[in-house]
mmCIF file of C-alpha atoms in Angstrom:
data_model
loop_
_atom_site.group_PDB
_atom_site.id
_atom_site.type_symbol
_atom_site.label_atom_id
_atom_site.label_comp_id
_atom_site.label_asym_id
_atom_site.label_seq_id
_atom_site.Cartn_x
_atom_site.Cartn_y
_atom_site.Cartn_z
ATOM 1 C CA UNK A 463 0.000 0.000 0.000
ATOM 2 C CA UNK A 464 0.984 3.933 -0.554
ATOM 3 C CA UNK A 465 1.913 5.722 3.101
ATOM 4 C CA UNK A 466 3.484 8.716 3.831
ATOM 5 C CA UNK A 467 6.785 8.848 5.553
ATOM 6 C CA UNK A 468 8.595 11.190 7.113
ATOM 7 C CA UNK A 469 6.936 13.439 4.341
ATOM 8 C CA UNK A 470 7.675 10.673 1.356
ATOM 9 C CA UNK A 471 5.177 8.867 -0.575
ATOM 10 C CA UNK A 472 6.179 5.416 -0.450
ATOM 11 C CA UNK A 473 4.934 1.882 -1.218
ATOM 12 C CA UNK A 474 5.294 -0.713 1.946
ATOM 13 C CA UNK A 475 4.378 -4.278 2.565
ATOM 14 C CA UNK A 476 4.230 -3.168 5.985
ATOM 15 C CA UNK A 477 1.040 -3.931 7.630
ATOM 16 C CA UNK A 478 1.633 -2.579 11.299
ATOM 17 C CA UNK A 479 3.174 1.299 11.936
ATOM 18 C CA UNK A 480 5.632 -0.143 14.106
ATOM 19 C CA UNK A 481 7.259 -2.037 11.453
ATOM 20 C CA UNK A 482 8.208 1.281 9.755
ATOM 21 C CA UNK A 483 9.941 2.731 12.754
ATOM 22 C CA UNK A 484 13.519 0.833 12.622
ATOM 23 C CA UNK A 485 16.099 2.487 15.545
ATOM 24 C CA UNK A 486 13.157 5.224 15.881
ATOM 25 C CA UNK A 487 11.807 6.202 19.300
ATOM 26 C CA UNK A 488 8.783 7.846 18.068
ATOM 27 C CA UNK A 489 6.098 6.262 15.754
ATOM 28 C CA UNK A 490 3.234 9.187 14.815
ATOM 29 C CA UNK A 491 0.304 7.836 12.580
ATOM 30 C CA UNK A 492 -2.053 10.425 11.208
ATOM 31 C CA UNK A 493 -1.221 13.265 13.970
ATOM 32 C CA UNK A 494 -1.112 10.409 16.884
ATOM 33 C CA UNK A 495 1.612 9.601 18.530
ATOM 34 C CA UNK A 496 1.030 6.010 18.997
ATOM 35 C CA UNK A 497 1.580 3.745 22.605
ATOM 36 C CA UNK A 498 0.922 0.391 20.815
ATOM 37 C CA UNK A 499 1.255 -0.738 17.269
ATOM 38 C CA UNK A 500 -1.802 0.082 14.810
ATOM 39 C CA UNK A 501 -2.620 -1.146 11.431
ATOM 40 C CA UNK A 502 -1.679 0.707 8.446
ATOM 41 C CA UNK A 503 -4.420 1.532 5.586
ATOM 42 C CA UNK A 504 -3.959 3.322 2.511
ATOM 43 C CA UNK A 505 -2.940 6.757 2.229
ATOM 44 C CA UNK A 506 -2.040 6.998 6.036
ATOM 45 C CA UNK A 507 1.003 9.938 7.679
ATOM 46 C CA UNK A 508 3.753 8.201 9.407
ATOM 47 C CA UNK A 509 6.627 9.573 11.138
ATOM 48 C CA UNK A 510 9.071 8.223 12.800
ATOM 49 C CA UNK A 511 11.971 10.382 14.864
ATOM 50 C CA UNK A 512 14.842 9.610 16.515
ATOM 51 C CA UNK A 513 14.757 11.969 19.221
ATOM 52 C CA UNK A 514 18.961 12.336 19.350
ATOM 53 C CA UNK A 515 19.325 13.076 15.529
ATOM 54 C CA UNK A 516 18.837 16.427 14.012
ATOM 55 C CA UNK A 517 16.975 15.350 10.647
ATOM 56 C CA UNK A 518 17.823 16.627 7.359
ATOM 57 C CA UNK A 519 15.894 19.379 6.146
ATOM 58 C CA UNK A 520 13.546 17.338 3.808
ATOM 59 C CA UNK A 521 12.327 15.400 6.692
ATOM 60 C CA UNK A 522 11.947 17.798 9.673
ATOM 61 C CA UNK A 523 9.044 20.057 8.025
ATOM 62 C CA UNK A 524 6.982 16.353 7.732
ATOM 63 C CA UNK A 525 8.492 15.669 11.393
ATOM 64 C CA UNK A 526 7.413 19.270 12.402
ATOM 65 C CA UNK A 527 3.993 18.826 11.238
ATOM 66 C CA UNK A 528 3.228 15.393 11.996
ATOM 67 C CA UNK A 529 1.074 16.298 14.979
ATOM 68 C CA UNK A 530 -0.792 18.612 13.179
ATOM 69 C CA UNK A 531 -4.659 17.043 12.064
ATOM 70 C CA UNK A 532 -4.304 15.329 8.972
ATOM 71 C CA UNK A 533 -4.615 17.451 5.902
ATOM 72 C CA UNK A 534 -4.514 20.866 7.903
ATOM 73 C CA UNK A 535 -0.822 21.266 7.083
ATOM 74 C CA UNK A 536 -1.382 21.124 3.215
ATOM 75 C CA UNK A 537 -3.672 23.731 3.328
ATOM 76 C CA UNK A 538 -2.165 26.088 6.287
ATOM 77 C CA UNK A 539 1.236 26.452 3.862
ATOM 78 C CA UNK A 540 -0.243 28.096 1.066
ATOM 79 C CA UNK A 541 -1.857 30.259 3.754
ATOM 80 C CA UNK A 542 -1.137 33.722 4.301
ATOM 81 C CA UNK A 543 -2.040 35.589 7.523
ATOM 82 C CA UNK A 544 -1.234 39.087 8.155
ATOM 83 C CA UNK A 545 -0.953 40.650 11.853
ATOM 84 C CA UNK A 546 -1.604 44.406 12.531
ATOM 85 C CA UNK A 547 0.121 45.505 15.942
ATOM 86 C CA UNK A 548 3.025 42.815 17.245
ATOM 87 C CA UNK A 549 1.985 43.378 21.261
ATOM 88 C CA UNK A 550 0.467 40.804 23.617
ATOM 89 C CA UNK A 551 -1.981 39.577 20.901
ATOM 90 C CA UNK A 552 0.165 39.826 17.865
ATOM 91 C CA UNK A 553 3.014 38.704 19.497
ATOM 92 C CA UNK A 554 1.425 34.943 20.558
ATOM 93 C CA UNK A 555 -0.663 35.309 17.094
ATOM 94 C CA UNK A 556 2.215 35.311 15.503
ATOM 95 C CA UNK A 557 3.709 32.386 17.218
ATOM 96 C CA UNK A 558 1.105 30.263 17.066
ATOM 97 C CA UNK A 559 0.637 29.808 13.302
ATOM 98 C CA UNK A 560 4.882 29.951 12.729
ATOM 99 C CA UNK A 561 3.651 26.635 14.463
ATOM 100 C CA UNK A 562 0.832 25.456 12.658
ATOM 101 C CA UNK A 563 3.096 26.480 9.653
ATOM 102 C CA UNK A 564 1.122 29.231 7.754
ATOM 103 C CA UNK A 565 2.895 29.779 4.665
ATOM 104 C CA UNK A 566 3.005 33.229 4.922
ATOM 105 C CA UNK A 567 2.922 36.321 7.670
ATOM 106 C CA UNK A 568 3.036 39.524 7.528
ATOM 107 C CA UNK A 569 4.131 41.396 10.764
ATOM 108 C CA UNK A 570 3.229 45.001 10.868
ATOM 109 C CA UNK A 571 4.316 47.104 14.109
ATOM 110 C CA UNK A 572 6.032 50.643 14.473
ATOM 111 C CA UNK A 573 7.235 50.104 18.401
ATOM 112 C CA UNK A 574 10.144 49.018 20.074
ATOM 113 C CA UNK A 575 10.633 45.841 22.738
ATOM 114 C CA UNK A 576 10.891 47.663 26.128
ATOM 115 C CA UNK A 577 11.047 46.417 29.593
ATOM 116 C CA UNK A 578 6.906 46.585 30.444
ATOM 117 C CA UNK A 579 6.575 44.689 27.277
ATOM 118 C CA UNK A 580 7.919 41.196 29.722
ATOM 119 C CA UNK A 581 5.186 40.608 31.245
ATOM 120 C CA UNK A 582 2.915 39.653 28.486
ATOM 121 C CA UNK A 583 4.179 39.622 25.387
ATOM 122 C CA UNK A 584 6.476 36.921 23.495
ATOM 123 C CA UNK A 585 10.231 38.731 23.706
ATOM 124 C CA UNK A 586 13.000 38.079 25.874
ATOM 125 C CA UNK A 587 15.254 40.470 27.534
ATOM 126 C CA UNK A 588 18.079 39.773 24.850
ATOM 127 C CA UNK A 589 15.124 41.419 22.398
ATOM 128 C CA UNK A 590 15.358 45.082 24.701
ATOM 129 C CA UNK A 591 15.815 47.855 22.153
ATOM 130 C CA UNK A 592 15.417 45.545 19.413
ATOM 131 C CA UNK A 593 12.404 46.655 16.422
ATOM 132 C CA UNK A 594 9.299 44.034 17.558
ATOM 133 C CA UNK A 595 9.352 42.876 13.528
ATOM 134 C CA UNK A 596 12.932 41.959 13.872
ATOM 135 C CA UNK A 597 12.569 40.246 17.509
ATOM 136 C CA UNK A 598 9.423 38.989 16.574
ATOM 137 C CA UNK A 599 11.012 37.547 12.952
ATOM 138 C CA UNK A 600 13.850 36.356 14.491
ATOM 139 C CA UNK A 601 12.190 33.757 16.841
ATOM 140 C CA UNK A 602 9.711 32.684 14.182
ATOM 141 C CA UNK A 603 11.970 31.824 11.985
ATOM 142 C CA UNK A 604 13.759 29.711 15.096
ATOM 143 C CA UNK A 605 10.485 28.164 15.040
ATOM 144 C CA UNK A 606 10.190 27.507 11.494
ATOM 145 C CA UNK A 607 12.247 27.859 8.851
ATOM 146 C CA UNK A 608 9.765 26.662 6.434
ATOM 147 C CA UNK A 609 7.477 29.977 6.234
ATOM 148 C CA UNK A 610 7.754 33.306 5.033
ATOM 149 C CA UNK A 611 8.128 35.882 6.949
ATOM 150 C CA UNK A 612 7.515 39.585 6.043
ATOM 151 C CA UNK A 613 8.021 42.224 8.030
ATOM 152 C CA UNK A 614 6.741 46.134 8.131
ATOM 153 C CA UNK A 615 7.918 48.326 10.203
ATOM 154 C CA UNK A 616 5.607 51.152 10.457
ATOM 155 C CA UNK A 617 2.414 52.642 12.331
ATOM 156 C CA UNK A 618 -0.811 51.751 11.227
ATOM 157 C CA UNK A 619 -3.496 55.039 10.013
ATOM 158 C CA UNK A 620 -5.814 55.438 7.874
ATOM 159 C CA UNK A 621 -3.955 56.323 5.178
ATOM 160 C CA UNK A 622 -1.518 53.392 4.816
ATOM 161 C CA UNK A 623 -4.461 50.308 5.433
ATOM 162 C CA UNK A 624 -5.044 49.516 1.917
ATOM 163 C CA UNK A 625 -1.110 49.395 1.119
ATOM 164 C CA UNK A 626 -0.176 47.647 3.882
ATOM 165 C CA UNK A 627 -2.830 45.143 4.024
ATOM 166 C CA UNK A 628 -3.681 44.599 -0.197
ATOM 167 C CA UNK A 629 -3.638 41.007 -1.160
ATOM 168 C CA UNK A 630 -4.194 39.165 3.259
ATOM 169 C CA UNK A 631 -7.550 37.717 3.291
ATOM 170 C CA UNK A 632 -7.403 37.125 6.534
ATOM 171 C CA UNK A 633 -6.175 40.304 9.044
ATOM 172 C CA UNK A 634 -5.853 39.753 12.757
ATOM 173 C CA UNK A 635 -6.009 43.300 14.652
ATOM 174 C CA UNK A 636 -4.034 43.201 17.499
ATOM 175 C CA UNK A 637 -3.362 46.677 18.180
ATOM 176 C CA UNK A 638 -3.657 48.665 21.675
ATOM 177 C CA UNK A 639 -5.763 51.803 21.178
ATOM 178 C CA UNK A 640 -9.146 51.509 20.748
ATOM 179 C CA UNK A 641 -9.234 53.890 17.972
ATOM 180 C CA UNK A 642 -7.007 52.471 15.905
ATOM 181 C CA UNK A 643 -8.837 49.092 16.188
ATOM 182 C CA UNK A 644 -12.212 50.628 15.491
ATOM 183 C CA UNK A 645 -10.003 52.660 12.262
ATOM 184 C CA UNK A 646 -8.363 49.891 10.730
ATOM 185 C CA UNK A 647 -11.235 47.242 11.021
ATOM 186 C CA UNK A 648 -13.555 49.661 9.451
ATOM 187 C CA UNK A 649 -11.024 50.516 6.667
ATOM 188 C CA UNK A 650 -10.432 47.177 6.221
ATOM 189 C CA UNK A 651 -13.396 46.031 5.829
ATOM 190 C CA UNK A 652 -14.725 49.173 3.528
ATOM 191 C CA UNK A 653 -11.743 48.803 1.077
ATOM 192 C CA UNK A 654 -11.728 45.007 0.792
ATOM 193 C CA UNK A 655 -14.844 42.695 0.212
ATOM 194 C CA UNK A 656 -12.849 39.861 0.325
ATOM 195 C CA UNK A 657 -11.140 40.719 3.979
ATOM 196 C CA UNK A 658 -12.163 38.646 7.073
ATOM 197 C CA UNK A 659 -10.732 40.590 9.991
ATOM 198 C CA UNK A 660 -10.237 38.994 13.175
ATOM 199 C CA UNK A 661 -10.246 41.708 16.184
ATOM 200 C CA UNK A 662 -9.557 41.809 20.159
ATOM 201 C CA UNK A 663 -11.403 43.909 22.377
ATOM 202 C CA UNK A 664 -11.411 43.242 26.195
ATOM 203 C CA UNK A 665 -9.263 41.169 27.666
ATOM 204 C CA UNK A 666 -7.235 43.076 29.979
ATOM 205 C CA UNK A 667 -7.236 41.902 34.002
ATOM 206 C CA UNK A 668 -7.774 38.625 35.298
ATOM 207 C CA UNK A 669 -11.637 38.059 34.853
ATOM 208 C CA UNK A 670 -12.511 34.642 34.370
ATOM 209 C CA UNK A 671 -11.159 33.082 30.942
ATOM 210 C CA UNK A 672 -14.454 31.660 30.299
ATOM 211 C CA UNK A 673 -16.016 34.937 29.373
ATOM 212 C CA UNK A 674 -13.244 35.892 26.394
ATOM 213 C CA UNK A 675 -15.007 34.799 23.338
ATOM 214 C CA UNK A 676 -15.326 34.659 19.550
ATOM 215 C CA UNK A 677 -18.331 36.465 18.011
ATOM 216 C CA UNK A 678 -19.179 37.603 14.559
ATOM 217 C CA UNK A 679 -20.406 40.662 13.658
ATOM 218 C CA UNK A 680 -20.935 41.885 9.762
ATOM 219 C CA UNK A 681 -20.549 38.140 8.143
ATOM 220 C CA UNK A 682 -16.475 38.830 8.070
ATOM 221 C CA UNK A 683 -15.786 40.348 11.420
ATOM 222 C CA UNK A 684 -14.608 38.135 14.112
ATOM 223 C CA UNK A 685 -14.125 39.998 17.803
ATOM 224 C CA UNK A 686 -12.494 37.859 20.329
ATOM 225 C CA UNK A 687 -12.565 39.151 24.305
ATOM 226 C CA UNK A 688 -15.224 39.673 26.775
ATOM 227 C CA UNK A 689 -15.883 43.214 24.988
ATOM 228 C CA UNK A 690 -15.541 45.237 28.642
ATOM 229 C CA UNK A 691 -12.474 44.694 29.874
ATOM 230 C CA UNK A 692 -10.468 47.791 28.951
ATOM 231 C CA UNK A 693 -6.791 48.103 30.062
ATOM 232 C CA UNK A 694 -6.790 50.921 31.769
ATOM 233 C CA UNK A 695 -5.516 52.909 35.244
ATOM 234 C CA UNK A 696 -5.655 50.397 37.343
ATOM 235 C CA UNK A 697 -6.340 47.754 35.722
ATOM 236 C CA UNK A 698 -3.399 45.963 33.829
ATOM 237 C CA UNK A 699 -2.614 43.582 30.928
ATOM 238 C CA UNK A 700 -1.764 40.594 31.822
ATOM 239 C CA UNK A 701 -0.301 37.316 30.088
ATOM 240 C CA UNK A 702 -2.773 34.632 30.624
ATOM 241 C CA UNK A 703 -5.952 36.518 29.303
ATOM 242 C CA UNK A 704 -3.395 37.879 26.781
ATOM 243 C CA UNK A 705 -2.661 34.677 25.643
ATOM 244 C CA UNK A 706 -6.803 33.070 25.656
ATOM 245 C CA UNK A 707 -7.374 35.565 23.703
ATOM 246 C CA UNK A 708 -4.711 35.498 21.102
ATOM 247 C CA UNK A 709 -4.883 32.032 21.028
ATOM 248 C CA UNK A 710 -8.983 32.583 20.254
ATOM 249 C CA UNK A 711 -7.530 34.706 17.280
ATOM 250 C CA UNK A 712 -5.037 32.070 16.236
ATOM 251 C CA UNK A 713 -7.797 29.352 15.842
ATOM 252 C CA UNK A 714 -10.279 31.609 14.496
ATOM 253 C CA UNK A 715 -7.598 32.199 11.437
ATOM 254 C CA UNK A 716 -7.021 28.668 11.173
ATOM 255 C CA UNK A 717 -10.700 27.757 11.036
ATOM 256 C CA UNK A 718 -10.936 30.280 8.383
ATOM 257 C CA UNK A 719 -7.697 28.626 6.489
ATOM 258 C CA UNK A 720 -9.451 25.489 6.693
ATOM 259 C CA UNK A 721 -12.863 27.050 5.464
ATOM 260 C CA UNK A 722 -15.105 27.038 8.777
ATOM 261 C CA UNK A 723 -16.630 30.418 9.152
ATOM 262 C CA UNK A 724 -18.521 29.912 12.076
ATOM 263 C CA UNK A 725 -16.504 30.268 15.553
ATOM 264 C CA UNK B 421 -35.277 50.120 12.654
ATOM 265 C CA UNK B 422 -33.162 47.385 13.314
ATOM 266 C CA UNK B 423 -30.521 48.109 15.963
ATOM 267 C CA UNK B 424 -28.240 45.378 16.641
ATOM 268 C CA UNK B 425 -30.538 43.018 16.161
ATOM 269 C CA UNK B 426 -33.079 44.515 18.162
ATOM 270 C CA UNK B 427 -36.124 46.467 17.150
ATOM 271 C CA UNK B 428 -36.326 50.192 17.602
ATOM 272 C CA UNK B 429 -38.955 53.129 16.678
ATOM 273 C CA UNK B 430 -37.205 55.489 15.098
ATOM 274 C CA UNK B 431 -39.682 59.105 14.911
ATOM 275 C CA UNK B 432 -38.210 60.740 12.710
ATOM 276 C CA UNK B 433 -34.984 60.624 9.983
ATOM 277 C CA UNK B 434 -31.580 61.697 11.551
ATOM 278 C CA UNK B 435 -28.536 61.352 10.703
ATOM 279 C CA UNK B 436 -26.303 58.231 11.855
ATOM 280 C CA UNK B 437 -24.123 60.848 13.972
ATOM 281 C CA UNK B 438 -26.870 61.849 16.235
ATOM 282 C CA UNK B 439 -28.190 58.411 16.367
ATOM 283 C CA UNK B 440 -25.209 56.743 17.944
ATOM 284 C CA UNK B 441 -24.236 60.104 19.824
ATOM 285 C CA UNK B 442 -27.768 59.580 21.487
ATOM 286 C CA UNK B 443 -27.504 55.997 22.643
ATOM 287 C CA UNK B 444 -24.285 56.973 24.373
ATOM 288 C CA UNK B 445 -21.338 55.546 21.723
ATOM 289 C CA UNK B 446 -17.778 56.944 21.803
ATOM 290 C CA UNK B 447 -17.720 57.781 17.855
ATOM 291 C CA UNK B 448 -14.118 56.474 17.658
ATOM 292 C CA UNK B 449 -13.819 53.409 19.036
ATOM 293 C CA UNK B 450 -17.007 51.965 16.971
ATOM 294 C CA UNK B 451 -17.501 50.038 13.261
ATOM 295 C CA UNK B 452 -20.787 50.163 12.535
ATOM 296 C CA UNK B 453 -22.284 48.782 9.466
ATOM 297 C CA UNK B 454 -25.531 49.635 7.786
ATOM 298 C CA UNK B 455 -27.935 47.448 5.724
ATOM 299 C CA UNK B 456 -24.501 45.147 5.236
ATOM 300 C CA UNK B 457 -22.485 48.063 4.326
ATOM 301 C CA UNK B 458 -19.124 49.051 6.526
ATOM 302 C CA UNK B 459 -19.926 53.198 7.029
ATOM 303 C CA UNK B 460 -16.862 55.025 8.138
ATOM 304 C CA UNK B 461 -16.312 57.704 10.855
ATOM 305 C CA UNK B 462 -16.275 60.484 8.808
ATOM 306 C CA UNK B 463 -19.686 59.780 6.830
ATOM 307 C CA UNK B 464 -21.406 59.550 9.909
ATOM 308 C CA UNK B 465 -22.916 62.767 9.654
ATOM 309 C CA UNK B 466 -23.836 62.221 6.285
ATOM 310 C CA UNK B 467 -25.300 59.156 6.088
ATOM 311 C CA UNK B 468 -28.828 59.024 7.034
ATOM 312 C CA UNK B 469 -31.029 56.900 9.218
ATOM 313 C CA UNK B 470 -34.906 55.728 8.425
ATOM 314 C CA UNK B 471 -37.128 53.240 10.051
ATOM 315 C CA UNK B 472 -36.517 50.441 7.133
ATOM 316 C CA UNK B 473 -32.559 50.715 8.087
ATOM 317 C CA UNK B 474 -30.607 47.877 9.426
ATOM 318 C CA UNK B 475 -27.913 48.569 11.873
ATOM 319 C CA UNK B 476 -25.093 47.134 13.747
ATOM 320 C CA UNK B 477 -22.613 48.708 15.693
ATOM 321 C CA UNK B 478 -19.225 46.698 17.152
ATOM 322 C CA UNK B 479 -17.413 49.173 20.218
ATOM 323 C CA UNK B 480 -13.807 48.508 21.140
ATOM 324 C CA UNK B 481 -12.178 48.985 24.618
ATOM 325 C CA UNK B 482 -8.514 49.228 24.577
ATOM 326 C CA UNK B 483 -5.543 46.704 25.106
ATOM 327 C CA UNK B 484 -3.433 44.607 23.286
#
């Protein structure tokens, strides 16, 4: 029968997964990493890793994806995925499809990594003073050399939207002020009929994560939060509602990659 | 009129501006859309409201 390993189509006499995994310690089958042998069938993902050897470069994007759902890793690589505002949302956004492997992002932030940055959002210290789209770049492409990453350096207004943003389908807002979210998802969605915009609003403190949500508004607007939560004087930003929420974001794009346009 | 998603008597025409400005929205942290089409900030004074309209109206609070 026809299999896939280690991202190869091959043909096998092998009936059983473990018979494919030779000095292996890991057997995956179909985005499973498997505890006891399992029958092959036609057209099944293997992959099998040695956990001490660095693989060549042919294998590790299959090895890479090989937890990913069947099929989503096909279509998230001719993805593209652009992020408006590289802060606490963008940041994780960001990082979370370098790891589902979207072919390409676009990173669009004018701001610098600074100290009060830490406590949220995905830089180190070594990324102090550093431009967010190179920090930002640089550990994506630690994460995966297999997608493209573009990078803008510049503030968002009104006048720069349709430049920056012609030719995304799919726009995650992760910006800070509330009028430049309320700008740039209106622009967006005025200048582009083909745009699905995926916003954030509320999401600041440390209400319970069970009220952040995804809700659609307009057919193509996707707002993820609890819609009340405003960072403001005394009440902070903080990583774990941060992160729920840009991880809402993250899966609302990939729904959308995968063509589910309900939340 | 049709106000996110609820019903509302509207007495007279008036302009989207005084509409939102009424029912207590900050003008620039909204999108609103009307009878599916995006209307942006600076046509809300322009564009027009009447009882057959369909609105909605998405408000952003801040952080990121």
């Amino acid at each position: 029968m026809r299999v896939s390993l280690n991202g190869k189509s091959i043909n096998t006499l092998c009936k059983f997964a473990f018979e494919l995994k030779g000095e292996s310690d890991l057997v995956i089958l179909n985005g499973y990493q498997l505890t006891k042998d399992t029958a092959l069938k036609e057209d099944d993902t293997v992959c099998v890793i040695k956990k001490d050897v660095m693989p060549n470069r042919d294998e590790l994007e299959s090895m890479m994806a090989s937890r990913h759902t069947p099929k989503v890793h096909e279509k998230v690589k001719s993805a593209k995925v652009a992020i408006a505002g590289l802060g606490g949302l963008g940041s994780h956004i960001a990082v979370a499809l370098a790891r589902l492997g979207v072919g390409e992002l676009l990173l669009v932030d004018y701001d610098i990594v600074e100290p009060s940055n830490l406590n949220r959002q995905s830089y180190c210290i070594s990324h102090l003073g550093m431009k967010k789209t190179d920090a930002l770049k640089r550990q994506l492409v630690d994460i995966n050399c297999f997608i493209s990453v573009k990078t803008v350096d510049a503030y968002i207004t009104e006048k720069n939207v349709s430049d920056l943003f012609n030719g995304y389908n799919i726009v995650c807002e992760a910006l800070d002020n509330p009028e430049t979210k309320a700008m740039l998802v209106s622009k967006l969605l005025s200048n582009f009929a083909d745009v699905k915009v995926i916003a954030a609003s509320g999401l600041a403190g440390f209400g319970s994560s069970n009220d952040i949500k995804t809700k659609i508004n307009f057919g193509r607007l996707y707002t993820c939060g609890d819609k009340t939560s405003a960072a403001v004087v005394g009440q902070g930003l903080m990583s774990p509602r941060v992160q729920i929420c840009a991880g809402h974001q993250a899966n609302m794009a990939l729904r959308l990659i995968l063509g589910l346009g309900e939340v | 009129m049709i106000v996110n998603g609820k019903e509302i008597i509207l007495q007279k025409e008036i302009s989207l501006k005084v509409f939102l400005e009424k029912k207590g929205y900050d003008l620039a942290r909204i999108a609103v859309e009307k009878n599916g089409i995006i209307v942006e900030k600076n046509s809300f004074e322009t564009e027009k409201l009447c009882c057959s309209d369909k609105i909605e109206i998405v408000s952003f609070v801040g952080g990121g």
